[in-house]
mmCIF file of C-alpha atoms in Angstrom:
data_model
loop_
_atom_site.group_PDB
_atom_site.id
_atom_site.type_symbol
_atom_site.label_atom_id
_atom_site.label_comp_id
_atom_site.label_asym_id
_atom_site.label_seq_id
_atom_site.Cartn_x
_atom_site.Cartn_y
_atom_site.Cartn_z
ATOM 1 C CA UNK Z 1 52.406 -33.411 -23.188
ATOM 2 C CA UNK Z 2 50.136 -35.034 -20.661
ATOM 3 C CA UNK Z 3 51.371 -38.059 -18.790
ATOM 4 C CA UNK Z 4 47.911 -39.364 -18.005
ATOM 5 C CA UNK Z 5 44.959 -40.689 -19.973
ATOM 6 C CA UNK Z 6 41.360 -39.714 -19.299
ATOM 7 C CA UNK Z 7 38.168 -41.579 -20.119
ATOM 8 C CA UNK Z 8 34.582 -40.312 -20.033
ATOM 9 C CA UNK Z 9 32.781 -41.048 -16.771
ATOM 10 C CA UNK Z 10 29.159 -40.408 -15.875
ATOM 11 C CA UNK Z 11 26.720 -41.921 -13.445
ATOM 12 C CA UNK Z 12 24.073 -41.349 -10.860
ATOM 13 C CA UNK Z 13 23.991 -40.718 -7.111
ATOM 14 C CA UNK Z 14 21.096 -41.970 -5.019
ATOM 15 C CA UNK Z 15 20.415 -42.257 -1.312
ATOM 16 C CA UNK Z 16 18.205 -45.152 -0.315
ATOM 17 C CA UNK Z 17 17.250 -45.308 -3.988
ATOM 18 C CA UNK Z 18 16.192 -41.636 -4.373
ATOM 19 C CA UNK Z 19 18.221 -39.287 -6.596
ATOM 20 C CA UNK Z 20 20.449 -36.776 -4.800
ATOM 21 C CA UNK Z 21 20.540 -33.397 -6.622
ATOM 22 C CA UNK Z 22 23.100 -30.600 -6.164
ATOM 23 C CA UNK Z 23 25.847 -32.898 -4.928
ATOM 24 C CA UNK Z 24 29.425 -32.571 -6.073
ATOM 25 C CA UNK Z 25 31.107 -35.898 -6.816
ATOM 26 C CA UNK Z 26 34.893 -35.770 -6.484
ATOM 27 C CA UNK Z 27 37.156 -38.392 -8.087
ATOM 28 C CA UNK Z 28 40.723 -38.270 -6.733
ATOM 29 C CA UNK Z 29 43.178 -40.598 -8.493
ATOM 30 C CA UNK Z 30 45.044 -42.871 -6.090
ATOM 31 C CA UNK Z 31 48.832 -42.686 -6.189
ATOM 32 C CA UNK Z 32 50.613 -45.996 -6.714
ATOM 33 C CA UNK Z 33 54.210 -47.094 -6.140
ATOM 34 C CA UNK Z 34 54.859 -46.648 -9.868
ATOM 35 C CA UNK Z 35 53.039 -43.348 -10.134
ATOM 36 C CA UNK Z 36 53.034 -40.826 -7.321
ATOM 37 C CA UNK Z 37 51.260 -38.197 -9.462
ATOM 38 C CA UNK Z 38 48.544 -40.062 -11.364
ATOM 39 C CA UNK Z 39 46.906 -36.929 -12.754
ATOM 40 C CA UNK Z 40 44.263 -34.329 -11.913
ATOM 41 C CA UNK Z 41 41.144 -34.887 -9.860
ATOM 42 C CA UNK Z 42 37.769 -34.703 -11.543
ATOM 43 C CA UNK Z 43 34.405 -33.435 -10.384
ATOM 44 C CA UNK Z 44 30.813 -33.385 -11.490
ATOM 45 C CA UNK Z 45 27.645 -32.016 -9.891
ATOM 46 C CA UNK Z 46 24.417 -34.000 -9.886
ATOM 47 C CA UNK Z 47 21.306 -32.656 -11.600
ATOM 48 C CA UNK Z 48 17.739 -33.065 -10.319
ATOM 49 C CA UNK Z 49 17.779 -36.733 -11.399
ATOM 50 C CA UNK Z 50 21.031 -37.365 -9.493
ATOM 51 C CA UNK Z 51 23.037 -37.693 -12.716
ATOM 52 C CA UNK Z 52 26.556 -36.315 -13.147
ATOM 53 C CA UNK Z 53 29.306 -36.200 -15.757
ATOM 54 C CA UNK Z 54 32.915 -35.748 -14.734
ATOM 55 C CA UNK Z 55 35.397 -33.153 -15.956
ATOM 56 C CA UNK Z 56 38.995 -32.855 -14.788
ATOM 57 C CA UNK Z 57 40.114 -29.702 -13.020
ATOM 58 C CA UNK Z 58 41.570 -28.682 -16.387
ATOM 59 C CA UNK Z 59 38.054 -28.938 -17.885
ATOM 60 C CA UNK Z 60 38.861 -32.084 -19.868
ATOM 61 C CA UNK Z 61 36.024 -34.592 -20.155
ATOM 62 C CA UNK Z 62 36.171 -37.571 -17.860
ATOM 63 C CA UNK Z 63 38.631 -38.831 -15.285
ATOM 64 C CA UNK Z 64 42.114 -40.325 -15.178
ATOM 65 C CA UNK Z 65 42.266 -44.073 -15.828
ATOM 66 C CA UNK Z 66 42.915 -46.026 -12.601
ATOM 67 C CA UNK Z 67 41.620 -46.336 -9.054
ATOM 68 C CA UNK Z 68 40.005 -43.292 -7.449
ATOM 69 C CA UNK Z 69 38.855 -42.267 -3.999
ATOM 70 C CA UNK Z 70 35.398 -40.863 -4.510
ATOM 71 C CA UNK Z 71 33.887 -38.367 -2.077
ATOM 72 C CA UNK Z 72 30.736 -36.292 -2.074
ATOM 73 C CA UNK Z 73 29.815 -32.812 -0.863
ATOM 74 C CA UNK Z 74 27.064 -30.290 -1.380
ATOM 75 C CA UNK Z 75 28.576 -27.164 -2.867
ATOM 76 C CA UNK Z 76 25.591 -24.830 -2.596
ATOM 77 C CA UNK Z 77 24.924 -25.253 1.119
ATOM 78 C CA UNK Z 78 26.503 -27.417 3.774
ATOM 79 C CA UNK Z 79 26.982 -27.451 7.539
ATOM 80 C CA UNK Z 80 30.036 -25.174 7.336
ATOM 81 C CA UNK Z 81 28.023 -22.555 5.448
ATOM 82 C CA UNK Z 82 25.313 -22.775 8.094
ATOM 83 C CA UNK Z 83 27.858 -22.266 10.890
ATOM 84 C CA UNK Z 84 29.232 -19.211 9.062
ATOM 85 C CA UNK Z 85 25.741 -17.718 8.795
ATOM 86 C CA UNK Z 86 25.171 -18.311 12.509
ATOM 87 C CA UNK Z 87 28.429 -16.473 13.255
ATOM 88 C CA UNK Z 88 27.334 -13.615 10.974
ATOM 89 C CA UNK Z 89 24.068 -13.444 12.900
ATOM 90 C CA UNK Z 90 25.834 -13.214 16.272
ATOM 91 C CA UNK Z 91 28.051 -10.422 14.935
ATOM 92 C CA UNK Z 92 25.093 -8.523 13.473
ATOM 93 C CA UNK Z 93 23.261 -8.783 16.804
ATOM 94 C CA UNK Z 94 26.315 -7.632 18.775
ATOM 95 C CA UNK Z 95 27.043 -4.602 16.631
ATOM 96 C CA UNK Z 96 25.304 -1.417 17.639
ATOM 97 C CA UNK Z 97 25.105 -0.407 13.996
ATOM 98 C CA UNK Z 98 23.847 -3.870 12.964
ATOM 99 C CA UNK Z 99 20.429 -2.994 11.643
ATOM 100 C CA UNK Z 100 17.300 -4.967 12.480
ATOM 101 C CA UNK Z 101 16.964 -5.480 8.732
ATOM 102 C CA UNK Z 102 20.347 -7.143 8.490
ATOM 103 C CA UNK Z 103 19.544 -9.415 11.438
ATOM 104 C CA UNK Z 104 16.190 -10.385 9.913
ATOM 105 C CA UNK Z 105 17.843 -11.066 6.562
ATOM 106 C CA UNK Z 106 20.472 -13.375 8.078
ATOM 107 C CA UNK Z 107 17.803 -15.163 10.142
ATOM 108 C CA UNK Z 108 15.827 -15.796 6.969
ATOM 109 C CA UNK Z 109 18.940 -17.150 5.203
ATOM 110 C CA UNK Z 110 19.541 -19.518 8.135
ATOM 111 C CA UNK Z 111 15.948 -20.783 8.081
ATOM 112 C CA UNK Z 112 16.081 -21.300 4.300
ATOM 113 C CA UNK Z 113 19.380 -23.148 4.524
ATOM 114 C CA UNK Z 114 18.162 -25.342 7.390
ATOM 115 C CA UNK Z 115 15.098 -26.252 5.299
ATOM 116 C CA UNK Z 116 17.289 -27.096 2.321
ATOM 117 C CA UNK Z 117 19.673 -29.187 4.419
ATOM 118 C CA UNK Z 118 16.763 -31.054 6.052
ATOM 119 C CA UNK Z 119 15.073 -31.670 2.703
ATOM 120 C CA UNK Z 120 17.875 -33.764 1.309
ATOM 121 C CA UNK Z 121 19.965 -36.716 2.388
ATOM 122 C CA UNK Z 122 22.810 -35.934 4.699
ATOM 123 C CA UNK Z 123 26.093 -37.071 3.298
ATOM 124 C CA UNK Z 124 28.742 -37.995 5.809
ATOM 125 C CA UNK Z 125 31.706 -35.778 4.997
ATOM 126 C CA UNK Z 126 34.114 -38.634 5.618
ATOM 127 C CA UNK Z 127 32.175 -41.090 3.434
ATOM 128 C CA UNK Z 128 34.406 -42.234 0.579
ATOM 129 C CA UNK Z 129 34.233 -45.148 -1.817
ATOM 130 C CA UNK Z 130 36.659 -46.393 -4.428
ATOM 131 C CA UNK Z 131 35.934 -46.625 -8.129
ATOM 132 C CA UNK Z 132 38.106 -47.853 -10.955
ATOM 133 C CA UNK Z 133 38.075 -45.880 -14.190
ATOM 134 C CA UNK Z 134 38.974 -48.339 -16.955
ATOM 135 C CA UNK Z 135 40.040 -47.841 -20.547
ATOM 136 C CA UNK Z 136 36.787 -47.123 -22.362
ATOM 137 C CA UNK Z 137 35.372 -45.121 -19.461
ATOM 138 C CA UNK Z 138 32.058 -45.689 -17.712
ATOM 139 C CA UNK Z 139 28.476 -44.496 -17.947
ATOM 140 C CA UNK Z 140 27.576 -46.419 -14.810
ATOM 141 C CA UNK Z 141 29.547 -44.755 -12.027
ATOM 142 C CA UNK Z 142 26.522 -45.190 -9.776
ATOM 143 C CA UNK Z 143 26.648 -44.638 -6.023
ATOM 144 C CA UNK Z 144 23.913 -45.330 -3.486
ATOM 145 C CA UNK Z 145 24.811 -43.350 -0.384
ATOM 146 C CA UNK Z 146 23.877 -44.456 3.114
ATOM 147 C CA UNK Z 147 21.044 -42.409 4.599
ATOM 148 C CA UNK Z 148 21.245 -40.501 7.879
#
């Protein structure tokens, strides 16, 4: 049996009032003195309108009841991915067998990713907020992130 209760949670992420698409929202239950293992974390990814619905890591709907640390990250492209591409590019340029085609392809990927990253709000990786999931759940887990 499960020793935690989940409730449905959905909401919207904005930055300076504009919806933030393609952002993963991570709800991590806070441990308490009475409960060191409050249950699984939950995630949801925002759609083009900035809306998300949470599922636990076991694919159950919602999130564990209680206080959560909420963090945000882009899963499709982020600064780490960009750094990896730049390393790939250096390697491709160093290798004698690295073809011009491969180099051009990686350069294009870097340009596309830089455009994507510039086109949307930057989310500070260490930006977290707290949110309480109550019995009955929430359809208003709304977060307005600080801009750059």
